[in-house]
PDB file of C-alpha atoms and ligand atoms in Angstrom:
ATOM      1  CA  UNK A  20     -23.154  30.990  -9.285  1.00 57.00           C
ATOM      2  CA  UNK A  21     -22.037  28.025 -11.096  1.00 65.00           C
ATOM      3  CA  UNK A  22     -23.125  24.695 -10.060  1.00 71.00           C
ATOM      4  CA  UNK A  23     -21.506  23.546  -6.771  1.00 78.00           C
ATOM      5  CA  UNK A  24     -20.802  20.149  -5.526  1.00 79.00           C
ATOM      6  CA  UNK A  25     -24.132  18.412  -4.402  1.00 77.00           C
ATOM      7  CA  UNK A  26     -25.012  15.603  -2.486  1.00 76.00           C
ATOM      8  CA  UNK A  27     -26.756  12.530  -4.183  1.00 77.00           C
ATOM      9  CA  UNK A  28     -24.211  12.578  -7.201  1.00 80.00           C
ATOM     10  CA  UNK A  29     -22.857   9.499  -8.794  1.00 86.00           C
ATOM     11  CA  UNK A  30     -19.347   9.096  -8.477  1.00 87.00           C
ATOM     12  CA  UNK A  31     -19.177   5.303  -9.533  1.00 89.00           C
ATOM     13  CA  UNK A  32     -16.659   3.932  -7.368  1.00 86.00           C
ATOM     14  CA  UNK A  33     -17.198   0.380  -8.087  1.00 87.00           C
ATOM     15  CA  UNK A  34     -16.423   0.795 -11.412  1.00 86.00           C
ATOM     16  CA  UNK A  35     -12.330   1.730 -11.963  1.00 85.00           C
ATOM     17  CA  UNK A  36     -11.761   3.824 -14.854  1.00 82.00           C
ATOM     18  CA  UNK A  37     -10.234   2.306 -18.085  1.00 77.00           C
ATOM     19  CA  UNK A  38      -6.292   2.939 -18.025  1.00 74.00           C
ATOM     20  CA  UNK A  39      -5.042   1.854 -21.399  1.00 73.00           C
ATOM     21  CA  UNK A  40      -1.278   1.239 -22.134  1.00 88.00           C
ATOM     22  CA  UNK A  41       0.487   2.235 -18.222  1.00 94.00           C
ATOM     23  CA  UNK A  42       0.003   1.233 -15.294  1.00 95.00           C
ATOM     24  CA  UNK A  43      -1.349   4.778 -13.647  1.00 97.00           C
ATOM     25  CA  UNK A  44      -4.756   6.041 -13.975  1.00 96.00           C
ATOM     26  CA  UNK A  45      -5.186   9.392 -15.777  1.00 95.00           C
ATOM     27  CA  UNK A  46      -1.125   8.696 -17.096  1.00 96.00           C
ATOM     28  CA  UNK A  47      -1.264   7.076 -20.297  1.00 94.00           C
ATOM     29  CA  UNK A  48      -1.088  10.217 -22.384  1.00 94.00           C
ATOM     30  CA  UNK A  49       2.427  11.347 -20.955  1.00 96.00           C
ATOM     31  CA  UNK A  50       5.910  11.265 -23.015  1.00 96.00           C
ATOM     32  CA  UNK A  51       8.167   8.174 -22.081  1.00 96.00           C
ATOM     33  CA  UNK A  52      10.511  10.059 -20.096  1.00 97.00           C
ATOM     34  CA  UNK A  53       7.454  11.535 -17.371  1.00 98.00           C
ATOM     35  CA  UNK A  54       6.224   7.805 -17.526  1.00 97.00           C
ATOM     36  CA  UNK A  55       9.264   6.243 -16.306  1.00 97.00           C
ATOM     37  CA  UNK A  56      10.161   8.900 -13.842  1.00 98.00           C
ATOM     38  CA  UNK A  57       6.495   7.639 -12.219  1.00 98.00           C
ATOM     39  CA  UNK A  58       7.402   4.269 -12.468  1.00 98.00           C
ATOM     40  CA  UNK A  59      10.598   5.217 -10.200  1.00 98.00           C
ATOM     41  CA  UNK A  60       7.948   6.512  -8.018  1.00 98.00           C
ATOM     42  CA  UNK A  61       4.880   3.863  -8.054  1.00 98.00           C
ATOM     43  CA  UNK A  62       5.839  -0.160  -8.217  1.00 98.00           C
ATOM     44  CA  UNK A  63       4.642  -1.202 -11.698  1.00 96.00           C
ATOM     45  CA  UNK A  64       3.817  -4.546  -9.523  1.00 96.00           C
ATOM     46  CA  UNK A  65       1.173  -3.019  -7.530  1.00 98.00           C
ATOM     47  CA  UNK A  66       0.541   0.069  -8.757  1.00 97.00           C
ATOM     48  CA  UNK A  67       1.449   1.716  -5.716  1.00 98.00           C
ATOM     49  CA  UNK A  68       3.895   3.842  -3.663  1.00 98.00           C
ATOM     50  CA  UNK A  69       5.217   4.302   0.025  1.00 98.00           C
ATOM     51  CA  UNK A  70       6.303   7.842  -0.262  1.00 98.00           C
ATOM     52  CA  UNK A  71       8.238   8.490   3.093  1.00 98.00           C
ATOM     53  CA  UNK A  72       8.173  12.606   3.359  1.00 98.00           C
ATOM     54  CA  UNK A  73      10.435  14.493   5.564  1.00 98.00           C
ATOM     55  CA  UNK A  74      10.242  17.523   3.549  1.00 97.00           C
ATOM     56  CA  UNK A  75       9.099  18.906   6.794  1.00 94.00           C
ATOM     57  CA  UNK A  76      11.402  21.536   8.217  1.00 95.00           C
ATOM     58  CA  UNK A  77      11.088  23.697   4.746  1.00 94.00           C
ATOM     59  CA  UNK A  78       8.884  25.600   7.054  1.00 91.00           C
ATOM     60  CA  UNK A  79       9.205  24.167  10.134  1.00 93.00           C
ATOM     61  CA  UNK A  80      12.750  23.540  10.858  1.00 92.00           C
ATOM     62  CA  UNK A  81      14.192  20.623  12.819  1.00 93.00           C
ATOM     63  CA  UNK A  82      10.629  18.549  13.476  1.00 94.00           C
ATOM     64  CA  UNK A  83      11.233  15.460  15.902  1.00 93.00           C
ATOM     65  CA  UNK A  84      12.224  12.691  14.358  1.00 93.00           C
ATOM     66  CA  UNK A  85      13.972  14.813  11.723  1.00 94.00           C
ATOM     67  CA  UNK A  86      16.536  16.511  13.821  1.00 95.00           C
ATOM     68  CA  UNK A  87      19.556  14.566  12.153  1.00 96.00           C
ATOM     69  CA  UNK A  88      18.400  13.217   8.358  1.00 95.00           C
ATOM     70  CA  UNK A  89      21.558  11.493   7.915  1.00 95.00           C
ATOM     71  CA  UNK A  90      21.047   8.945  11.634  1.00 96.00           C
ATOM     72  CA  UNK A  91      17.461   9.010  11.474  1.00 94.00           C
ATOM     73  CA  UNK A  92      16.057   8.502   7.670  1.00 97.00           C
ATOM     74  CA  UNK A  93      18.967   7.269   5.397  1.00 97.00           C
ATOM     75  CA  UNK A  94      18.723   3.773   7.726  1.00 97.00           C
ATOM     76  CA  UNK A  95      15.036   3.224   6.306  1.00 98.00           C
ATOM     77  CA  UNK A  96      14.537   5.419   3.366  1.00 97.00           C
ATOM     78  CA  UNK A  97      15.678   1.915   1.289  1.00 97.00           C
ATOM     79  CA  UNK A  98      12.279   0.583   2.858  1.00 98.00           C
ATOM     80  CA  UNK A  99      10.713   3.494   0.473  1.00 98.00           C
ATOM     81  CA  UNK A 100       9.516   3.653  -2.758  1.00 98.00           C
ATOM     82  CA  UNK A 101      10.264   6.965  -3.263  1.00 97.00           C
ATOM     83  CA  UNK A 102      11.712   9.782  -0.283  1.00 98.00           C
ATOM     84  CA  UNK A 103      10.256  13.433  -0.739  1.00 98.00           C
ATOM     85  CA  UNK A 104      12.493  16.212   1.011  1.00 98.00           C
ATOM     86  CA  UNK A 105      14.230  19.511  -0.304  1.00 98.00           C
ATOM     87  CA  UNK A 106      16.814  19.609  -2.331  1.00 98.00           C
ATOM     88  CA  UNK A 107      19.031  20.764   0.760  1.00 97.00           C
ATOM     89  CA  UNK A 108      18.508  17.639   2.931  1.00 97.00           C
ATOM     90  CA  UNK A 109      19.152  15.669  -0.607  1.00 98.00           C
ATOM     91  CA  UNK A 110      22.640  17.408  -1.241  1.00 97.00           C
ATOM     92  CA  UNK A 111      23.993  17.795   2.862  1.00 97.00           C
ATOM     93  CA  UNK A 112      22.844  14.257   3.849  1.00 97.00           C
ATOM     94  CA  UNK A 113      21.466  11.545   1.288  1.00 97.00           C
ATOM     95  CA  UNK A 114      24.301   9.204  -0.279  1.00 97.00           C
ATOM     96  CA  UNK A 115      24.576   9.680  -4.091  1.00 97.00           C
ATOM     97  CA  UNK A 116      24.418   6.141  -3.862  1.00 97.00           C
ATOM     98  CA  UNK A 117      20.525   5.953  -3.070  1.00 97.00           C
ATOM     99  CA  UNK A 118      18.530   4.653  -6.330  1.00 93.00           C
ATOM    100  CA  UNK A 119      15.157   5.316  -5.603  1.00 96.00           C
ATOM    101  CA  UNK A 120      12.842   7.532  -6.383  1.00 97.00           C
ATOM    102  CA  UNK A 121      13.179  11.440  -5.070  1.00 98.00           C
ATOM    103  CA  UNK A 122      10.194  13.732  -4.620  1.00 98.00           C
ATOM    104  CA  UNK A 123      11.574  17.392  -4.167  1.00 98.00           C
ATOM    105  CA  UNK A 124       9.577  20.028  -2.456  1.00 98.00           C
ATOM    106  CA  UNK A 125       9.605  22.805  -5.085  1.00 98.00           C
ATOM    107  CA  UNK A 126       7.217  25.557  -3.393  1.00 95.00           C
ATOM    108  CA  UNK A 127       8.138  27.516   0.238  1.00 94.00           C
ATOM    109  CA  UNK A 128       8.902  30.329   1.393  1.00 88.00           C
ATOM    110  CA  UNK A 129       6.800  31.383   4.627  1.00 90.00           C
ATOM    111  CA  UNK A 130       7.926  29.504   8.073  1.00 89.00           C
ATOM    112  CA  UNK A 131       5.496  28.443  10.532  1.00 91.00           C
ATOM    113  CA  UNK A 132       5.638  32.062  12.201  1.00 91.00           C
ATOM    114  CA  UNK A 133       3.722  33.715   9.459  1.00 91.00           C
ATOM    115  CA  UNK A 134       1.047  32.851   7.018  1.00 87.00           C
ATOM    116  CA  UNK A 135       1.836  29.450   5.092  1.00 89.00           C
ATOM    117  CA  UNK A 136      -0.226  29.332   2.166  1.00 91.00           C
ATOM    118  CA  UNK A 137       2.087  32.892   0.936  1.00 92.00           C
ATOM    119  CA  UNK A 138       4.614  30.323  -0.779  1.00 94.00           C
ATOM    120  CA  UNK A 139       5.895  30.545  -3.990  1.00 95.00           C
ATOM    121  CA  UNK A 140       8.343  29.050  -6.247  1.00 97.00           C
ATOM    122  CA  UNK A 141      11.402  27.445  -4.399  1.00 96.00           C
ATOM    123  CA  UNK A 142      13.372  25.330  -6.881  1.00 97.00           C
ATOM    124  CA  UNK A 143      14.369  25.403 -10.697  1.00 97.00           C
ATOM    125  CA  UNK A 144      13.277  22.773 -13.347  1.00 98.00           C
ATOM    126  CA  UNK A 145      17.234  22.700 -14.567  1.00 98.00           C
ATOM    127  CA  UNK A 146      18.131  22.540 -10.852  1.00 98.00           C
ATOM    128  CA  UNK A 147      15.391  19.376 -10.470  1.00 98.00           C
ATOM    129  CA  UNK A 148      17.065  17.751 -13.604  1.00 98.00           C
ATOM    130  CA  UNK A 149      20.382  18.252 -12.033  1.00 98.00           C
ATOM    131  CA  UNK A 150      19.120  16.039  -9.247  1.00 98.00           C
ATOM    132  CA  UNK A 151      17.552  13.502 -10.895  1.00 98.00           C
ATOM    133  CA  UNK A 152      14.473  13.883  -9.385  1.00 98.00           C
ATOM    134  CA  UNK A 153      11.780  11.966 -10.102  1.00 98.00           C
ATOM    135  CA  UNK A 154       8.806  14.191  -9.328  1.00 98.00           C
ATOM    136  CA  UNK A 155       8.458  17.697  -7.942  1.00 98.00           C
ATOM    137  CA  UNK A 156       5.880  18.590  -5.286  1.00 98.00           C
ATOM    138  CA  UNK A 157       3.893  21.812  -4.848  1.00 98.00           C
ATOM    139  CA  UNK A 158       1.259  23.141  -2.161  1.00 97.00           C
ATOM    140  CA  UNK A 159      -1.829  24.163  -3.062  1.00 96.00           C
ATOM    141  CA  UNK A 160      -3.840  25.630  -0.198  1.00 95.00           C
ATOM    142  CA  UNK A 161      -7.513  25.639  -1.705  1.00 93.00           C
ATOM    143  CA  UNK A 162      -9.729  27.549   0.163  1.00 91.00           C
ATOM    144  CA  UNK A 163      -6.350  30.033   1.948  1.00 91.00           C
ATOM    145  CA  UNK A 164      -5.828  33.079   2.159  1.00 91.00           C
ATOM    146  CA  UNK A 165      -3.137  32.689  -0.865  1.00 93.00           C
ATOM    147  CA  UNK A 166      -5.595  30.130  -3.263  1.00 93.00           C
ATOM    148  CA  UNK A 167      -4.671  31.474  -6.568  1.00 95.00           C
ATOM    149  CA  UNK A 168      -0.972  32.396  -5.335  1.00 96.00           C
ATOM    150  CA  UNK A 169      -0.741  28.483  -4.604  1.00 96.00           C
ATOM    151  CA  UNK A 170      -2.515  27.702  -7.886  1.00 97.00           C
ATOM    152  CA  UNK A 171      -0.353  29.585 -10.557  1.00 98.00           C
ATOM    153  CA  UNK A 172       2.650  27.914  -8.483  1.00 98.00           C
ATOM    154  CA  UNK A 173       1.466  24.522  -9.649  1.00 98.00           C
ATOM    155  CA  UNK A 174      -0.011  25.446 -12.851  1.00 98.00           C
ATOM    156  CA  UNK A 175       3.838  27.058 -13.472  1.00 98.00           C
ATOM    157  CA  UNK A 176       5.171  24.212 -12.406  1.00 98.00           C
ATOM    158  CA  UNK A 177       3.720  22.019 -14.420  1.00 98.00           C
ATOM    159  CA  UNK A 178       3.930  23.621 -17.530  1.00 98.00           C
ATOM    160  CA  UNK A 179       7.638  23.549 -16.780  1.00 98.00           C
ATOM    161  CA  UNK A 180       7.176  19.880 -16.547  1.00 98.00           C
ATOM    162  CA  UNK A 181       5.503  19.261 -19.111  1.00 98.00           C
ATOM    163  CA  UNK A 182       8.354  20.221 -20.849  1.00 97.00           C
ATOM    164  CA  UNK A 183      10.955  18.326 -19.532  1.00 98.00           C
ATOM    165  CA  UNK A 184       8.948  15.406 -18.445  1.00 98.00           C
ATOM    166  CA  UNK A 185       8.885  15.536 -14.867  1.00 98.00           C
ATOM    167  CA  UNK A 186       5.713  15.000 -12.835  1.00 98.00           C
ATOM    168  CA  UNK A 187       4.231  17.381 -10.524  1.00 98.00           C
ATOM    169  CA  UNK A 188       2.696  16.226  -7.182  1.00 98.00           C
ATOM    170  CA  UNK A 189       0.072  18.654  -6.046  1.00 98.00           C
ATOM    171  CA  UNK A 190      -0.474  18.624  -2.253  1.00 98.00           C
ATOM    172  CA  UNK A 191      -3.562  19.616  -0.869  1.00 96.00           C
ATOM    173  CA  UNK A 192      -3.120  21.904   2.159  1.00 91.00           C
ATOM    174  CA  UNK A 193      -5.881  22.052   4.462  1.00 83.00           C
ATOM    175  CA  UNK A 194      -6.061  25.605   6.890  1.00 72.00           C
ATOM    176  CA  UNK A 195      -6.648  25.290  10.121  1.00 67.00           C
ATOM    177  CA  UNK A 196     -10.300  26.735   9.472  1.00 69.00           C
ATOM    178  CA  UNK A 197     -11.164  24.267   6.429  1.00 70.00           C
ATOM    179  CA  UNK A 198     -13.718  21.666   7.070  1.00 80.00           C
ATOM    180  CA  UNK A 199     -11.562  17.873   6.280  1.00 84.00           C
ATOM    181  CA  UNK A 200     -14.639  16.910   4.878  1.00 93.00           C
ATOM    182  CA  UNK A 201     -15.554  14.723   1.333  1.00 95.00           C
ATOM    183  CA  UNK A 202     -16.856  17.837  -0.533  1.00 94.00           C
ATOM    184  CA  UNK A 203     -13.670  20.184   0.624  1.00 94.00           C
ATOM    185  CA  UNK A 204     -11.180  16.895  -0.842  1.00 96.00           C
ATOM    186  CA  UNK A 205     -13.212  16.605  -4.198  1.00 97.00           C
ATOM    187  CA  UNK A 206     -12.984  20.496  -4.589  1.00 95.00           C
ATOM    188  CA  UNK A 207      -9.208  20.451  -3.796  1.00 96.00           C
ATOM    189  CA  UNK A 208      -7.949  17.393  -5.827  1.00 98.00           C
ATOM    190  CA  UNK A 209      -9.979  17.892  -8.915  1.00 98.00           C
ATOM    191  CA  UNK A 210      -9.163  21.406  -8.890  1.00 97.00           C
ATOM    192  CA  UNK A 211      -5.571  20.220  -9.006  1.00 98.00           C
ATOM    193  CA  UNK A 212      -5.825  17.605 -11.675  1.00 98.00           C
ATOM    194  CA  UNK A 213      -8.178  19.434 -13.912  1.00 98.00           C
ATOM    195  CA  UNK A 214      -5.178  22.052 -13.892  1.00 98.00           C
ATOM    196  CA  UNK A 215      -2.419  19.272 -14.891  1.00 98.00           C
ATOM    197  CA  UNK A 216      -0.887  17.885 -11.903  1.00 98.00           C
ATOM    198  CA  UNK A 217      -0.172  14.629 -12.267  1.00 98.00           C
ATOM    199  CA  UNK A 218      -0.700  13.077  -9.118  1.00 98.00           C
ATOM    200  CA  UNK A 219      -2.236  14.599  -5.947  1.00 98.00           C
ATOM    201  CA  UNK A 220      -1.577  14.006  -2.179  1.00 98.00           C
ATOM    202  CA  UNK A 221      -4.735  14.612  -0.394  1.00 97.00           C
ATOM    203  CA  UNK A 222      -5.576  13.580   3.573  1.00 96.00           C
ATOM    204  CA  UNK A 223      -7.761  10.409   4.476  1.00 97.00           C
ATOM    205  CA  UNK A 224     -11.163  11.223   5.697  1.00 96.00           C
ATOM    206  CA  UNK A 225     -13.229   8.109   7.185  1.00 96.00           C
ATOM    207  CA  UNK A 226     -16.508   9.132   5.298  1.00 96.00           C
ATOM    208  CA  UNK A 227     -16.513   9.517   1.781  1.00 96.00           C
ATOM    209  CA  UNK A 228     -12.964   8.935   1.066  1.00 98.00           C
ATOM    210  CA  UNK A 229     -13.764   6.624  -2.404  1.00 97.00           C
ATOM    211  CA  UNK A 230     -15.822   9.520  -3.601  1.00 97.00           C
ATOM    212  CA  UNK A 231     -12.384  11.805  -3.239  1.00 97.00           C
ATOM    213  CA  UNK A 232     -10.341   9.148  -5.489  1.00 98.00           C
ATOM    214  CA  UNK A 233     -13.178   8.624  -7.767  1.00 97.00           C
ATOM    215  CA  UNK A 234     -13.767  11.971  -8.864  1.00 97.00           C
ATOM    216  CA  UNK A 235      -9.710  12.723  -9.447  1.00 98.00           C
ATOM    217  CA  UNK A 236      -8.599  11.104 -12.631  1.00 97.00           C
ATOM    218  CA  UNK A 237      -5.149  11.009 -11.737  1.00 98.00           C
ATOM    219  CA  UNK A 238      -3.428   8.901  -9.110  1.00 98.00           C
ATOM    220  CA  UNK A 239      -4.300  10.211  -5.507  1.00 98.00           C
ATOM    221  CA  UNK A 240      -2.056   9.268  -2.322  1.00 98.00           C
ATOM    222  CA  UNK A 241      -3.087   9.539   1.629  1.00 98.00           C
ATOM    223  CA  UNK A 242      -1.108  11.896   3.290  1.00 96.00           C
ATOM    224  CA  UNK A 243      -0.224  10.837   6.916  1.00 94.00           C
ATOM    225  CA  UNK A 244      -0.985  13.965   9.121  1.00 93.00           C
ATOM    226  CA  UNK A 245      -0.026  14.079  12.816  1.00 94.00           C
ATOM    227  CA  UNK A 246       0.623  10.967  15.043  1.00 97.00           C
ATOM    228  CA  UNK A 247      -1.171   8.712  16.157  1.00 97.00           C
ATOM    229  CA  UNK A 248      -0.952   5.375  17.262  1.00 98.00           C
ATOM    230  CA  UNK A 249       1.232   2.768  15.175  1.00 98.00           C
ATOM    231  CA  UNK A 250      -1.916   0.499  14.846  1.00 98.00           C
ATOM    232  CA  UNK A 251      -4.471   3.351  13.348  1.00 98.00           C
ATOM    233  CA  UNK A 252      -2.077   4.716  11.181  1.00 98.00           C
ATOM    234  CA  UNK A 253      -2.133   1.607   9.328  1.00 98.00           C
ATOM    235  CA  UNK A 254      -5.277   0.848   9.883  1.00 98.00           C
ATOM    236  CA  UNK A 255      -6.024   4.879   7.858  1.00 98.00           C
ATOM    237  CA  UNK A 256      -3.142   3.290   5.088  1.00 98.00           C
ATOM    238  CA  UNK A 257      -5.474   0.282   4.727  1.00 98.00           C
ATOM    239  CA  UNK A 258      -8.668   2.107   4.261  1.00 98.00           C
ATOM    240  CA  UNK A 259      -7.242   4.746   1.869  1.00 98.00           C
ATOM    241  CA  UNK A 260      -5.892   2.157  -0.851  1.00 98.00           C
ATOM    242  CA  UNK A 261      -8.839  -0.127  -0.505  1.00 98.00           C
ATOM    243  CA  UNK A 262     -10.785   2.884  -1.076  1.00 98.00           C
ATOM    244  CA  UNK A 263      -8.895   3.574  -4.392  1.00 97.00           C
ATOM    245  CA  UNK A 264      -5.448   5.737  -3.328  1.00 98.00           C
ATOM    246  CA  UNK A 265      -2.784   4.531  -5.261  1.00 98.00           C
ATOM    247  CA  UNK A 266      -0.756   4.495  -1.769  1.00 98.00           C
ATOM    248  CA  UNK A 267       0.948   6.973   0.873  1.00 98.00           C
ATOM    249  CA  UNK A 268       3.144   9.786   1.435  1.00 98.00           C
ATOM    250  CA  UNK A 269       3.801   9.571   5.063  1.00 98.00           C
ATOM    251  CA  UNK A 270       5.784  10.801   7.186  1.00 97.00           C
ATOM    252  CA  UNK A 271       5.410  11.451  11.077  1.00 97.00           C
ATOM    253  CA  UNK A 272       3.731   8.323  10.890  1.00 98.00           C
ATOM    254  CA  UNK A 273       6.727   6.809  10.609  1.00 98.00           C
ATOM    255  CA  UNK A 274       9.549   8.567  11.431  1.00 97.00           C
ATOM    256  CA  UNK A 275       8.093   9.419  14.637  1.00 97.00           C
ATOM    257  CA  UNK A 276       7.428   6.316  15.491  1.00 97.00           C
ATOM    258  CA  UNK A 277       8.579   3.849  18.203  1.00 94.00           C
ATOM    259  CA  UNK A 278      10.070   2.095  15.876  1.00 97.00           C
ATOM    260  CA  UNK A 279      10.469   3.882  12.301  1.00 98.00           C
ATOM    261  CA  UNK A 280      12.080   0.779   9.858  1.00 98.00           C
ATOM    262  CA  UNK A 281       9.688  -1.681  11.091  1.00 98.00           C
ATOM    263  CA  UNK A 282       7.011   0.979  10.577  1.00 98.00           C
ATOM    264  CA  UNK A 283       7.694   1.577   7.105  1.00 98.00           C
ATOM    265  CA  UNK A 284       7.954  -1.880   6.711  1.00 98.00           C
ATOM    266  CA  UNK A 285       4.545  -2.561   7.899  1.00 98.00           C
ATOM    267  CA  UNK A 286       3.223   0.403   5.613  1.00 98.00           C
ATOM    268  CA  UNK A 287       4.824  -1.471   2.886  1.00 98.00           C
ATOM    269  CA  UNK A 288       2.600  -4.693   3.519  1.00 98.00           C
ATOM    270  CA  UNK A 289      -0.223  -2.828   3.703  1.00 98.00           C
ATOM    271  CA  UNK A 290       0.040  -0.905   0.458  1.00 98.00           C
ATOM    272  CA  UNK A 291       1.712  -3.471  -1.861  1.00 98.00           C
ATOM    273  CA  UNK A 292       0.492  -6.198  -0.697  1.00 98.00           C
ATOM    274  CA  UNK A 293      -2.853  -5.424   0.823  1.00 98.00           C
ATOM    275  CA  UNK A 294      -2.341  -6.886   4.059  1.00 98.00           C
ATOM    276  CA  UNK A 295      -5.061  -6.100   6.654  1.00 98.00           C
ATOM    277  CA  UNK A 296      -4.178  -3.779   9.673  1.00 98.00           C
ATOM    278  CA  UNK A 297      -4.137  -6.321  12.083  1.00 98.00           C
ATOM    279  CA  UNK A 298      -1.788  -8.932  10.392  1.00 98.00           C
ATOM    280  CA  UNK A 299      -0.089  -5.249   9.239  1.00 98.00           C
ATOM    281  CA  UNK A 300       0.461  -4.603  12.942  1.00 98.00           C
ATOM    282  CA  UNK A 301       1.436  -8.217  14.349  1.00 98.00           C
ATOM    283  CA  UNK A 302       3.994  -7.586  11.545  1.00 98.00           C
ATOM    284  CA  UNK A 303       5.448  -4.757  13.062  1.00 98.00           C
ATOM    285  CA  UNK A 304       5.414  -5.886  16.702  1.00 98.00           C
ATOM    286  CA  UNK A 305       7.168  -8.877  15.244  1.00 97.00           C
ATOM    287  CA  UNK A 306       9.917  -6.774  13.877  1.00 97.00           C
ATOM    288  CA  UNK A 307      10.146  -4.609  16.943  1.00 96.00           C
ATOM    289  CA  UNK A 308      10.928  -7.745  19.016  1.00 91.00           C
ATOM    290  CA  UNK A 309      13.832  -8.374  16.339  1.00 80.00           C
TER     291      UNK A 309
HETATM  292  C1  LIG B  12       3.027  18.937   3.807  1.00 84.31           C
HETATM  293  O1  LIG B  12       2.668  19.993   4.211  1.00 84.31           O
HETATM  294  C2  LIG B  12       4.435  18.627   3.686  1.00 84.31           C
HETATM  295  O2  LIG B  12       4.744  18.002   2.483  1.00 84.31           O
HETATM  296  C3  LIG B  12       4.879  17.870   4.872  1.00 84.31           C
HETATM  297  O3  LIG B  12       6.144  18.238   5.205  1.00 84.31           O
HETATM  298  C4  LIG B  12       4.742  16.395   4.823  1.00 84.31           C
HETATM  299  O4  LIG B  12       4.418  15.868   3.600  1.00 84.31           O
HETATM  300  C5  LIG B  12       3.737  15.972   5.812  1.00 84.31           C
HETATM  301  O5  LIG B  12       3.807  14.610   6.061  1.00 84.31           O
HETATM  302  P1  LIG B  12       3.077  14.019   7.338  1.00 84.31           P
HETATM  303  O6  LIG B  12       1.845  14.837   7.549  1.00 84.31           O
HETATM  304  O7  LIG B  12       2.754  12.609   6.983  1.00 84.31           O
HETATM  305  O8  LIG B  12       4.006  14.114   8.488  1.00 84.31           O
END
């Protein structure tokens, strides 16, 4: 048995590892061309990203909030840094017109009525380049029935990218039966950034959450998960980038939300600007009023 993750380790999480020459942990090795396609997705300012995803209904259809992409995410997605959603919501009903960064789901393939982590390959690189997207994102169920499946998807994908310069998000999928614990997140994101990803989206966990983005030597960002309440969400946002994400990919949070654009809004002081949850929160009552 090789040597598993123990307890007692030293993950040095006061100490943030040297990144010569771009702004990115892990990222200073890449070609020009992957560098500034991150750069469309993390503010060189602050090192950071509000991803707003609403790649959702690749396997689950019309979720609420998403029933009509054109009325209820083209309104805020210029409160984004970056929007990450298929290439079919991107054609039918986001304007040409919108200059930020796009993150396009590149892995499906199983709906919600069958066994998710069976996905495989779902978009082209030449397609991707046709689109002008900025990164490309792949599951990666760790610990599923379909591990390696999910694996050699983003270990293909990236040495497509490699090749053309376009980053790969990895996103750790967590099964229903998976303990969300600090071990589990280590396994999961090193796994997918000691097999070239170049970012990874991994969940927030309240205990142990540095050790996760210490131990991943590229950039890692909080996924949202289901809703909950407008104040705790950004009070999880907070936590995660003091804790060393390099921001959020969100996206019930806060399209599902009472009140999405001041949510994202909000989100935005928290992660660029560090702005603590409860200022973060007056902030977005204050915009609710108008
Ligand atoms: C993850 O499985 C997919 O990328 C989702 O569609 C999305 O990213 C989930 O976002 P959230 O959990 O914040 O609603």
């Amino acid at each position: 048995m090789p040597e598993a993750d123990k307890e007692g380790k030293q993950f040095y999480q006061d100490v943030p590892m040297k990144t010569d020459g771009f702004f990115l942990k892990g990222c200073n090795s890449f070609d020009w061309g992957m560098k500034n396609r991150l750069s469309r997705i993390f503010n060189p300012r602050s090192g950071r990203t509000v991803m707003l995803a609403v790649d959702h209904g690749y396997f689950q259809g019309p979720t609420t909030g998403l029933e009509r992409i054109d009325l209820n995410i083209v309104p805020i997605a210029p409160y984004a840094d970056t929007l990450m959603l298929t290439r079919g919501m991107l054609r039918s009903s986001l304007p040409p017109s919108y200059n930020r960064g796009i993150v396009l789901r590149a892995s499906g393939g199983p709906s919600i009525l069958h066994e998710l982590s069976n996905e495989h390959l779902a978009l082209d690189m030449e397609e991707a380049l046709r689109l002008n997207a900025a990164a490309l994102a792949v599951q990666v169920f760790i610990g599923g029935e379909y591990e390696t499946q999910s694996v050699h998807n983003m270990t293909r994908l990236i040495d497509k990218g490699m090749r053309y310069g376009m980053p790969i998000l990895a996103v750790t999928a967590v099964g229903k039966e998976m303990n969300r614990d600090a071990r589990y997140f280590r396994l999961a994101c090193r796994m997918c950034a000691e097999l070239g990803a170049t970012y990874v989206k991994t969940y927030y966990i309240p205990k142990g959450f540095d050790t996760v983005a210490a131990s991943c030597p590229v950039p890692v960002v909080m996924a949202g998960g289901k809703k909950i309440p407008e104040k705790d969400a950004l009070t999880m946002a907070y936590n995660a980038v003091q804790e060393g994400a390099a921001g959020v990919d969100m996206g019930r949070n806060i399209f599902q939300s009472e009140a999405p654009a001041a949510m994202i809004q909000a989100v935005g002081k928290v992660v660029h600007e560090d702005m603590p949850p409860k200022e973060a929160y007056q902030f977005y009552l204050e915009l609710c009023q108008g």
